[in-house]
Short mmCIF file of C-alpha atoms and ligand atoms in Angstrom, two decimals:
data_model
loop_
_atom_site.label_atom_id
_atom_site.label_comp_id
_atom_site.label_asym_id
_atom_site.label_seq_id
_atom_site.Cartn_x
_atom_site.Cartn_y
_atom_site.Cartn_z
CA MET N 1 14.85 -16.21 -17.31
CA LYS N 2 13.07 -13.62 -19.42
CA TYR N 3 11.20 -11.67 -16.80
CA ASP N 4 11.75 -10.16 -13.49
CA TYR N 5 8.02 -10.14 -12.71
CA LEU N 6 4.90 -12.16 -13.60
CA VAL N 7 1.84 -10.14 -12.73
CA VAL N 8 -1.32 -11.90 -12.56
CA GLY N 9 -4.15 -9.39 -13.23
CA ALA N 10 -4.16 -6.47 -15.44
CA GLY N 11 -6.28 -4.09 -13.04
CA LEU N 12 -5.27 -1.22 -10.99
CA TYR N 13 -2.85 -2.78 -8.75
CA GLY N 14 -1.23 -4.80 -11.48
CA SER N 15 -0.80 -1.84 -13.78
CA VAL N 16 0.60 0.51 -11.14
CA PHE N 17 3.03 -2.24 -9.97
CA ALA N 18 4.05 -2.88 -13.49
CA HIS N 19 4.63 0.86 -14.12
CA GLU N 20 6.86 1.28 -11.16
CA ALA N 21 8.78 -1.78 -11.98
CA ALA N 22 9.16 -0.79 -15.53
CA THR N 23 10.26 2.68 -14.63
CA ARG N 24 13.14 1.00 -12.63
CA GLY N 25 14.13 -1.06 -15.72
CA LYS N 26 12.49 -4.34 -14.64
CA ARG N 27 11.04 -6.59 -17.18
CA VAL N 28 7.44 -7.31 -16.58
CA LEU N 29 4.81 -9.77 -18.18
CA VAL N 30 1.22 -9.35 -17.26
CA VAL N 31 -1.42 -11.78 -17.74
CA ASP N 32 -5.11 -11.45 -17.23
CA LYS N 33 -8.05 -13.94 -17.87
CA ARG N 34 -10.30 -11.21 -19.29
CA PRO N 35 -10.28 -10.22 -22.87
CA ASN N 36 -9.28 -6.55 -21.77
CA ILE N 37 -7.05 -4.68 -19.51
CA ALA N 38 -8.11 -2.43 -16.59
CA GLY N 39 -9.87 -5.02 -14.33
CA ASN N 40 -12.95 -3.39 -12.67
CA VAL N 41 -12.10 0.07 -13.72
CA TYR N 42 -12.58 -1.03 -17.44
CA THR N 43 -14.88 0.89 -19.60
CA GLU N 44 -16.48 -0.16 -22.91
CA ASP N 45 -17.17 2.29 -25.82
CA ILE N 46 -20.92 2.38 -26.63
CA GLU N 47 -22.47 5.14 -28.74
CA GLY N 48 -19.24 7.21 -28.16
CA ILE N 49 -19.85 6.81 -24.33
CA HIS N 50 -17.22 5.13 -21.94
CA VAL N 51 -19.62 2.58 -20.15
CA HIS N 52 -18.20 1.54 -16.77
CA LYS N 53 -18.79 -2.16 -17.34
CA TYR N 54 -17.78 -3.48 -13.95
CA GLY N 55 -19.60 -0.73 -11.89
CA ALA N 56 -19.33 3.15 -11.74
CA HIS N 57 -15.90 4.32 -10.59
CA ILE N 58 -15.38 7.78 -9.27
CA PHE N 59 -11.57 8.38 -8.26
CA HIS N 60 -11.13 10.38 -5.09
CA THR N 61 -8.35 10.85 -2.57
CA SER N 62 -6.90 13.23 -0.14
CA ASP N 63 -3.52 11.98 -0.63
CA LYS N 64 -1.61 14.76 -2.76
CA ARG N 65 1.16 12.21 -3.80
CA ILE N 66 -1.54 9.77 -5.24
CA TRP N 67 -3.24 12.66 -6.96
CA ASP N 68 -0.03 13.90 -8.46
CA PHE N 69 0.94 10.35 -9.65
CA VAL N 70 -2.21 9.74 -11.49
CA ASN N 71 -2.25 13.09 -13.00
CA SER N 72 1.25 12.64 -14.26
CA ILE N 73 -0.18 9.83 -16.26
CA VAL N 74 -3.41 11.37 -17.55
CA GLU N 75 -5.26 14.46 -16.67
CA PHE N 76 -8.40 14.34 -14.62
CA ASN N 77 -11.75 15.99 -15.31
CA ARG N 78 -13.89 18.02 -12.76
CA TYR N 79 -16.50 15.38 -12.02
CA THR N 80 -17.81 15.63 -8.42
CA ASN N 81 -20.03 12.88 -7.29
CA SER N 82 -23.45 14.08 -6.17
CA PRO N 83 -26.06 11.23 -6.19
CA VAL N 84 -29.71 11.98 -6.02
CA ALA N 85 -31.96 9.45 -4.18
CA ASN N 86 -35.49 8.68 -5.49
CA TYR N 87 -37.89 7.58 -2.70
CA LYS N 88 -41.54 6.93 -3.90
CA GLY N 89 -40.98 9.33 -6.65
CA LYS N 90 -39.68 12.26 -4.52
CA LEU N 91 -35.96 13.30 -4.97
CA TYR N 92 -33.57 13.95 -1.97
CA ASN N 93 -29.80 15.01 -2.27
CA LEU N 94 -27.13 12.84 -0.97
CA PRO N 95 -25.04 12.57 1.28
CA PHE N 96 -27.05 13.76 4.06
CA ASN N 97 -26.86 17.61 4.15
CA MET N 98 -28.88 20.80 4.37
CA ASN N 99 -30.63 20.09 0.95
CA THR N 100 -31.76 16.67 2.30
CA PHE N 101 -32.99 18.22 5.39
CA TYR N 102 -34.88 20.86 3.59
CA GLN N 103 -36.57 18.25 1.38
CA MET N 104 -37.25 15.98 4.13
CA TRP N 105 -38.53 18.50 6.79
CA GLY N 106 -38.89 21.73 5.11
CA VAL N 107 -36.26 23.28 7.47
CA CYS N 108 -34.20 26.23 6.01
CA THR N 109 -31.47 26.95 8.55
CA PRO N 110 -28.82 24.67 10.21
CA GLN N 111 -30.39 25.62 13.66
CA GLU N 112 -33.76 24.36 12.54
CA ALA N 113 -32.06 21.19 11.01
CA GLN N 114 -30.19 20.49 14.08
CA GLU N 115 -33.15 20.88 16.30
CA LYS N 116 -35.18 18.26 14.19
CA LEU N 117 -31.99 16.03 14.20
CA GLU N 118 -31.48 16.25 18.00
CA GLN N 119 -35.33 15.42 18.40
CA GLN N 120 -35.00 12.34 16.35
CA ARG N 121 -31.71 11.31 17.90
CA ALA N 122 -33.11 11.57 21.35
CA GLU N 123 -35.80 8.94 20.49
CA ALA N 124 -33.19 6.80 19.16
CA LEU N 125 -31.20 7.12 22.54
CA VAL N 126 -34.28 6.29 24.61
CA LYS N 127 -34.62 2.94 22.53
CA LEU N 128 -30.90 2.33 23.18
CA ASN N 129 -31.33 2.62 26.96
CA GLY N 130 -27.72 3.42 27.51
CA ARG N 131 -26.45 0.74 25.07
CA GLU N 132 -23.97 1.31 22.21
CA PRO N 133 -25.90 0.55 18.90
CA ALA N 134 -25.50 -2.80 18.09
CA ASN N 135 -26.49 -2.86 14.35
CA LEU N 136 -26.92 -0.66 11.38
CA GLU N 137 -30.51 0.22 12.07
CA GLU N 138 -29.65 1.48 15.56
CA GLN N 139 -26.67 3.26 14.39
CA ALA N 140 -28.44 4.99 11.39
CA GLN N 141 -31.26 6.15 13.81
CA LEU N 142 -28.90 7.58 16.09
CA LEU N 143 -26.83 9.35 13.32
CA ILE N 144 -29.58 10.71 11.28
CA GLY N 145 -33.04 9.86 12.85
CA LYS N 146 -35.73 7.64 11.93
CA ASP N 147 -37.33 9.62 9.09
CA ILE N 148 -34.19 9.72 6.86
CA TYR N 149 -33.52 6.07 8.00
CA GLU N 150 -36.73 4.80 6.71
CA ALA N 151 -36.83 6.77 3.47
CA LEU N 152 -33.22 6.74 2.38
CA ILE N 153 -31.30 3.98 4.11
CA LYS N 154 -33.51 1.06 5.16
CA GLY N 155 -34.74 -0.25 1.58
CA TYR N 156 -31.41 0.65 -0.18
CA THR N 157 -29.26 -1.01 2.40
CA GLU N 158 -31.32 -4.27 2.52
CA LYS N 159 -31.30 -4.53 -1.18
CA GLN N 160 -27.60 -3.81 -1.45
CA TRP N 161 -26.63 -6.32 1.42
CA GLY N 162 -29.38 -8.83 1.07
CA ARG N 163 -29.98 -8.78 4.90
CA PRO N 164 -32.14 -6.89 7.30
CA CYS N 165 -30.43 -3.72 8.75
CA THR N 166 -30.88 -5.32 12.16
CA GLU N 167 -28.40 -7.98 11.15
CA LEU N 168 -25.86 -5.64 9.54
CA PRO N 169 -22.92 -4.12 11.22
CA ALA N 170 -23.08 -0.53 12.35
CA PHE N 171 -19.86 0.57 10.77
CA ILE N 172 -21.34 0.51 7.15
CA ILE N 173 -23.22 3.44 7.67
CA ARG N 174 -20.72 5.57 9.46
CA ARG N 175 -18.84 6.10 6.07
CA LEU N 176 -21.64 8.49 4.83
CA PRO N 177 -21.14 12.03 5.68
CA VAL N 178 -23.78 14.16 7.60
CA ARG N 179 -23.30 17.92 6.82
CA MET N 180 -24.90 21.00 8.31
CA ILE N 181 -24.15 22.99 5.04
CA PHE N 182 -25.56 22.79 1.49
CA ASP N 183 -23.05 20.54 0.00
CA ASN N 184 -24.04 17.65 -2.31
CA ASN N 185 -20.39 16.41 -2.86
CA TYR N 186 -20.68 12.58 -1.77
CA PHE N 187 -17.07 12.54 -0.75
CA ASN N 188 -15.10 14.41 1.92
CA ASP N 189 -11.76 13.89 -0.09
CA ARG N 190 -9.87 16.98 -1.43
CA TYR N 191 -9.32 15.56 -4.84
CA GLN N 192 -11.80 13.91 -7.25
CA GLY N 193 -12.48 13.13 -10.92
CA ILE N 194 -12.56 10.87 -13.73
CA PRO N 195 -9.51 10.52 -16.34
CA VAL N 196 -10.00 12.54 -19.29
CA GLY N 197 -10.33 10.12 -22.10
CA GLY N 198 -11.46 7.38 -19.65
CA TYR N 199 -9.90 4.81 -17.36
CA ASN N 200 -8.69 2.53 -20.01
CA LYS N 201 -6.36 5.43 -21.03
CA LEU N 202 -4.87 5.58 -17.66
CA ILE N 203 -4.28 1.84 -17.57
CA GLU N 204 -2.94 1.52 -21.13
CA SER N 205 -0.48 4.27 -20.24
CA LEU N 206 0.67 2.52 -17.04
CA PHE N 207 1.39 -0.63 -19.09
CA GLU N 208 3.69 1.19 -21.57
CA GLY N 209 6.98 -0.74 -20.81
CA ALA N 210 5.39 -4.08 -19.99
CA ASP N 211 4.38 -7.03 -22.01
CA VAL N 212 0.71 -7.94 -21.55
CA GLN N 213 -1.15 -11.14 -22.48
CA LEU N 214 -4.97 -11.20 -22.34
CA GLU N 215 -7.45 -14.19 -21.97
CA CYS N 216 -4.85 -16.06 -20.05
CA ASP N 217 -6.02 -17.63 -16.91
CA PHE N 218 -3.38 -18.34 -14.46
CA PHE N 219 -4.82 -21.50 -13.20
CA ASP N 220 -5.65 -23.00 -16.61
CA THR N 221 -2.77 -25.15 -17.22
CA VAL N 222 -3.56 -25.47 -20.98
CA ASN N 223 -2.13 -21.74 -21.10
CA SER N 224 1.77 -21.64 -21.63
CA ILE N 225 1.95 -19.30 -18.61
CA ASN N 226 0.33 -20.86 -15.67
CA CYS N 227 0.45 -21.53 -11.90
CA MET N 228 2.59 -24.64 -12.53
CA ASN N 229 5.27 -23.15 -14.59
CA TRP N 230 5.56 -19.45 -13.79
CA ARG N 231 8.89 -19.96 -11.99
CA GLY N 232 10.57 -20.68 -15.29
CA ILE N 233 9.11 -17.47 -16.80
CA ALA N 234 9.73 -14.89 -13.98
CA LYS N 235 11.82 -14.39 -10.92
CA LYS N 236 8.92 -13.16 -8.73
CA LEU N 237 5.16 -13.65 -9.14
CA VAL N 238 2.74 -10.60 -8.37
CA TYR N 239 -0.73 -12.06 -7.73
CA THR N 240 -3.79 -9.88 -7.64
CA GLY N 241 -6.54 -12.59 -7.94
CA PRO N 242 -8.65 -14.16 -5.16
CA ILE N 243 -6.54 -15.39 -2.36
CA ASP N 244 -8.58 -18.53 -1.60
CA GLN N 245 -8.32 -19.56 -5.14
CA PHE N 246 -4.47 -19.29 -4.99
CA TYR N 247 -4.34 -21.85 -2.30
CA ASP N 248 -7.06 -23.99 -4.12
CA TYR N 249 -9.73 -23.17 -1.41
CA LYS N 250 -7.67 -25.30 1.05
CA PHE N 251 -9.65 -23.75 4.12
CA GLY N 252 -12.82 -23.16 2.14
CA HIS N 253 -14.55 -20.43 -0.01
CA LEU N 254 -14.43 -16.80 0.92
CA GLN N 255 -17.81 -14.91 0.38
CA TYR N 256 -18.43 -11.81 -1.61
CA ARG N 257 -21.42 -9.82 -3.00
CA THR N 258 -21.87 -9.13 -6.48
CA VAL N 259 -23.73 -6.75 -8.85
CA VAL N 260 -25.54 -7.62 -12.06
CA PHE N 261 -25.72 -4.71 -14.49
CA GLU N 262 -28.71 -4.36 -17.01
CA THR N 263 -27.29 -2.01 -19.51
CA CYS N 264 -29.13 -0.44 -22.29
CA ILE N 265 -29.08 2.34 -24.83
CA GLU N 266 -31.80 5.09 -24.59
CA ASN N 267 -32.73 7.07 -27.59
CA THR N 268 -32.59 10.63 -25.73
CA VAL N 269 -29.80 13.05 -24.91
CA ASN N 270 -30.48 13.10 -21.23
CA TYR N 271 -32.23 10.34 -19.34
CA GLN N 272 -32.02 11.29 -15.64
CA GLY N 273 -29.96 14.40 -15.53
CA ASN N 274 -27.29 12.89 -13.29
CA ALA N 275 -24.61 10.22 -13.32
CA VAL N 276 -26.09 8.37 -10.13
CA VAL N 277 -29.78 8.06 -9.08
CA ASN N 278 -30.37 5.74 -6.17
CA TYR N 279 -33.77 4.00 -5.75
CA THR N 280 -34.09 3.70 -2.08
CA GLU N 281 -37.53 1.84 -1.63
CA ARG N 282 -37.42 -1.70 -1.21
CA GLU N 283 -40.06 -2.43 -3.74
CA ILE N 284 -37.97 -1.51 -6.76
CA PRO N 285 -35.53 -4.24 -7.22
CA TYR N 286 -32.42 -2.48 -8.38
CA THR N 287 -30.45 -0.24 -6.04
CA ARG N 288 -29.34 2.55 -8.53
CA VAL N 289 -29.37 3.73 -12.15
CA ILE N 290 -26.19 4.97 -13.83
CA GLU N 291 -26.14 7.21 -16.66
CA HIS N 292 -22.55 7.04 -17.96
CA LYS N 293 -22.28 10.04 -20.13
CA HIS N 294 -22.43 12.30 -17.03
CA PHE N 295 -19.15 11.05 -15.88
CA GLU N 296 -17.39 12.57 -18.72
CA MET N 297 -19.66 15.18 -20.58
CA PHE N 298 -20.59 18.45 -19.06
CA GLY N 299 -22.74 21.54 -20.17
CA ALA N 300 -23.52 21.79 -23.94
CA GLU N 301 -21.40 18.55 -24.58
CA ILE N 302 -24.16 16.48 -23.24
CA GLU N 303 -26.34 17.45 -26.26
CA THR N 304 -23.51 16.53 -28.91
CA CYS N 305 -24.18 12.88 -28.15
CA SER N 306 -27.69 11.98 -29.41
CA LYS N 307 -28.01 8.87 -27.24
CA THR N 308 -27.29 7.97 -23.71
CA VAL N 309 -26.38 4.60 -22.04
CA ILE N 310 -27.90 3.53 -18.62
CA SER N 311 -27.33 0.62 -16.39
CA ASN N 312 -29.66 -0.58 -13.69
CA GLU N 313 -27.72 -2.30 -10.85
CA TYR N 314 -29.01 -5.32 -8.92
CA SER N 315 -26.97 -6.45 -5.81
CA ILE N 316 -26.93 -10.24 -5.38
CA GLU N 317 -25.17 -12.79 -3.31
CA TRP N 318 -22.00 -14.25 -5.20
CA LYS N 319 -21.80 -17.86 -6.17
CA PRO N 320 -18.77 -19.49 -7.71
CA GLY N 321 -18.45 -18.43 -11.49
CA MET N 322 -19.72 -14.87 -10.96
CA GLU N 323 -17.54 -11.79 -10.58
CA PRO N 324 -16.43 -11.40 -6.93
CA TYR N 325 -17.09 -7.60 -6.17
CA TYR N 326 -17.37 -6.82 -2.59
CA PRO N 327 -15.54 -8.91 -0.07
CA VAL N 328 -18.08 -9.72 2.95
CA ASN N 329 -15.60 -8.65 5.80
CA ASP N 330 -17.81 -10.02 8.50
CA ALA N 331 -16.01 -12.05 11.36
CA GLN N 332 -16.29 -15.38 9.85
CA ASN N 333 -14.87 -14.49 6.49
CA ASN N 334 -12.13 -12.35 8.01
CA ARG N 335 -11.03 -15.37 10.10
CA LEU N 336 -10.94 -17.41 6.97
CA ALA N 337 -9.02 -14.69 5.10
CA ASP N 338 -6.48 -14.57 8.00
CA LYS N 339 -5.58 -18.23 7.60
CA TYR N 340 -4.80 -17.51 3.95
CA ARG N 341 -3.01 -14.47 4.65
CA GLU N 342 -0.70 -16.40 7.06
CA MET N 343 0.21 -18.81 4.15
CA ALA N 344 0.84 -15.72 1.90
CA LYS N 345 3.20 -13.98 4.49
CA ALA N 346 5.46 -17.29 4.27
CA GLU N 347 6.06 -16.81 0.47
CA THR N 348 9.42 -15.51 -0.43
CA ASP N 349 9.01 -14.92 -4.17
CA ILE N 350 5.28 -13.98 -4.39
CA ILE N 351 3.72 -10.58 -3.90
CA PHE N 352 0.05 -10.60 -3.15
CA GLY N 353 -1.76 -7.21 -3.84
CA GLY N 354 -5.01 -5.69 -4.36
CA ARG N 355 -8.56 -6.09 -3.53
CA LEU N 356 -9.06 -9.89 -4.16
CA ALA N 357 -5.71 -11.10 -2.92
CA ASP N 358 -5.94 -9.07 0.30
CA TYR N 359 -9.75 -9.63 0.64
CA LYS N 360 -10.49 -6.06 1.59
CA TYR N 361 -12.83 -3.61 0.08
CA TYR N 362 -10.34 -0.98 -1.16
CA ASP N 363 -11.09 2.18 -2.98
CA MET N 364 -8.83 2.80 -5.91
CA ALA N 365 -6.60 5.23 -4.26
CA PRO N 366 -5.57 2.83 -1.44
CA VAL N 367 -4.83 0.27 -4.15
CA ILE N 368 -2.50 2.71 -5.98
CA GLU N 369 -0.78 3.53 -2.69
CA LEU N 370 -0.15 -0.20 -1.75
CA ALA N 371 1.21 -0.90 -5.37
CA MET N 372 3.43 2.23 -5.28
CA ARG N 373 4.75 1.26 -1.81
CA CYS N 374 5.72 -2.33 -2.89
CA GLU N 375 9.47 -2.60 -3.10
CA VAL N 376 10.58 -3.59 -6.66
P1 LIG E 401 -9.21 -5.68 -9.97
O1 LIG E 401 -9.62 -4.58 -10.76
O2 LIG E 401 -10.42 -6.73 -9.70
O3 LIG E 401 -8.23 -6.59 -10.93
C1 LIG E 401 -8.04 -7.91 -10.68
C2 LIG E 401 -7.67 -8.61 -12.09
O4 LIG E 401 -7.15 -9.77 -11.75
C3 LIG E 401 -8.93 -8.70 -13.01
O5 LIG E 401 -8.85 -8.12 -14.19
C4 LIG E 401 -9.11 -10.14 -13.10
O6 LIG E 401 -9.70 -10.59 -14.34
C5 LIG E 401 -7.62 -10.70 -12.91
N1 LIG E 401 -7.55 -12.07 -12.46
C6 LIG E 401 -8.22 -12.74 -11.41
N2 LIG E 401 -7.86 -14.04 -11.44
C7 LIG E 401 -6.92 -14.28 -12.43
C8 LIG E 401 -6.42 -15.48 -12.94
N3 LIG E 401 -6.50 -16.63 -12.33
N4 LIG E 401 -5.70 -15.31 -14.01
C9 LIG E 401 -5.59 -14.11 -14.75
N5 LIG E 401 -6.11 -13.02 -14.37
C10 LIG E 401 -6.80 -12.91 -13.20
N6 LIG E 401 -13.26 2.60 -5.94
C11 LIG E 401 -13.10 3.84 -5.95
O7 LIG E 401 -12.26 4.42 -5.65
N7 LIG E 401 -14.24 4.50 -6.45
C12 LIG E 401 -15.38 3.99 -6.84
O8 LIG E 401 -16.29 4.73 -7.13
C13 LIG E 401 -15.43 2.52 -6.90
N8 LIG E 401 -16.53 1.90 -7.33
C14 LIG E 401 -16.55 0.49 -7.25
C15 LIG E 401 -17.69 -0.01 -7.83
C16 LIG E 401 -17.78 -1.50 -7.83
C17 LIG E 401 -19.01 -2.06 -8.23
C18 LIG E 401 -16.75 -2.24 -7.34
C19 LIG E 401 -16.73 -3.65 -7.42
C20 LIG E 401 -15.50 -1.59 -6.89
C21 LIG E 401 -15.45 -0.23 -6.82
N9 LIG E 401 -14.19 0.50 -6.51
C22 LIG E 401 -14.22 1.87 -6.39
C23 LIG E 401 -13.11 -0.24 -6.00
C24 LIG E 401 -12.11 -0.40 -7.29
O9 LIG E 401 -12.69 -1.15 -8.30
C25 LIG E 401 -10.93 -1.26 -6.84
O10 LIG E 401 -10.25 -0.57 -5.64
C26 LIG E 401 -9.89 -1.37 -7.76
O11 LIG E 401 -10.30 -1.73 -8.99
C27 LIG E 401 -8.98 -2.70 -7.51
O12 LIG E 401 -7.93 -3.09 -8.47
P2 LIG E 401 -7.40 -4.49 -8.23
O13 LIG E 401 -6.23 -4.35 -9.44
O14 LIG E 401 -7.04 -4.88 -6.82
O15 LIG E 401 -8.48 -5.59 -8.65
N1 LIG E 402 -26.57 3.99 1.66
C1 LIG E 402 -27.86 4.11 1.81
N2 LIG E 402 -28.72 4.79 1.08
C2 LIG E 402 -28.08 5.35 -0.11
C3 LIG E 402 -26.64 5.26 -0.24
C4 LIG E 402 -25.98 4.55 0.75
O1 LIG E 402 -28.50 3.52 2.82
O2 LIG E 402 -28.90 6.16 -0.82
C5 LIG E 402 -25.75 3.08 2.86
C6 LIG E 402 -25.70 1.75 2.27
O3 LIG E 402 -25.84 0.86 3.52
C7 LIG E 402 -24.25 1.55 1.86
C8 LIG E 402 -23.50 2.53 2.87
O4 LIG E 402 -24.53 3.73 2.92
O5 LIG E 402 -23.74 0.41 2.01
C9 LIG E 402 -22.40 3.12 2.40
O6 LIG E 402 -22.58 3.91 1.10
P1 LIG E 402 -21.46 3.79 -0.09
O7 LIG E 402 -22.02 4.66 -1.26
O8 LIG E 402 -20.42 4.38 0.56
O9 LIG E 402 -21.30 2.35 -0.57
P2 LIG E 402 -20.54 1.42 -1.50
O10 LIG E 402 -21.58 1.00 -2.64
O11 LIG E 402 -19.22 2.27 -1.84
O12 LIG E 402 -20.11 0.12 -0.72
#
């Protein structure tokens, strides 16, 4: 047998696993059905700009071990995510902080902002009448008040999830920070940035020491490497594709949300002055506009590239054949995923890992941690 591991999926999980295994002298073959490595962190070069083809990716973590690991592979830049929200032509800083409160209410000190927030929270408490918030709308109004909920949350969230806020779980909104300081950093994590030279460089470096075959679908038996014959190729399988597909949808299909990207080149050096602008009103069909150059170009460098590339993002319900992006971790889907996970647990020569195989909405750092923790 030629390989110790066959890894299905050349994304972040597959690449970190391959790196760890190759470092320990193991022979690794990686296959991916796409024509490129890097899974969802892949970037395409357009006009000298790294365009995040499968959605904007900002690396962030508080785990020094993970940060040191990625920095041992490539250097990271100083990008700090500070999205701006556009509501009916007026701009607000995110996440909710003193800048947002000033823009919304004209309050200048934390005490003034606190008073305004308490007043609005009191109204939300009266409506709850002693109950816990039962949905996202109730939770958001309790967290941040109705003014900000109506301008910055309601429309955006309903576009993103395709459901009314009254039918969405409260936890979704709890991950957004609320700060009584002037701080537009979207994340609370200690470390943040984008790989210098782009994500592809990170993943290419991780694959040094492994063999990689692209445009090879594991379930397509026309390929020489596939689900029927893999045991003749490698001792163990590492599978990072959708878990329901692995078991041929035996218990039914899991659901996802997906995003459609409308990408175009604009003949200007600077289109919106920021990498991320969220459009929070319901009437504008896209959720946000990404201007890719701002992830990796700063200051005078922005002017050296005469064009810019932008992507409008539309969030839609996933159907078979589309890219599965966000697992819908509601009770029904989680129950179904548990059935598949039970089957996966019984396998002795197959490792399941990553966002699709675990059916969990992981950020990049947790995916790296899981792949590093895996015993090879
Ligand atoms: P993937 O990157 O999906 O890789 C799986 C690979 O398996 C794919 O390349 C796929 O083609 C391949 N594959 C699947 N089935 C088969 C098959 N049958 N045969 C062969 N190959 C197959 N995280 C952050 O930390 N910060 C962010 O800002 C951020 N933004 C995001 C934005 C979007 C729109 C999305 C969807 C995710 C975002 N994430 C972000 C999460 C991040 O993308 C994931 O944590 C990470 O990429 C998961 O890596 P993975 O290897 O598990 O999956
Ligand atoms: N959200 C919002 N307005 C915004 C940005 C986010 O209402 O301008 C809400 C939305 O419901 C989203 C949640 O906050 O699902 C979490 O935001 P985050 O950016 O963490 O979501 P992600 O796109 O990473 O899932």
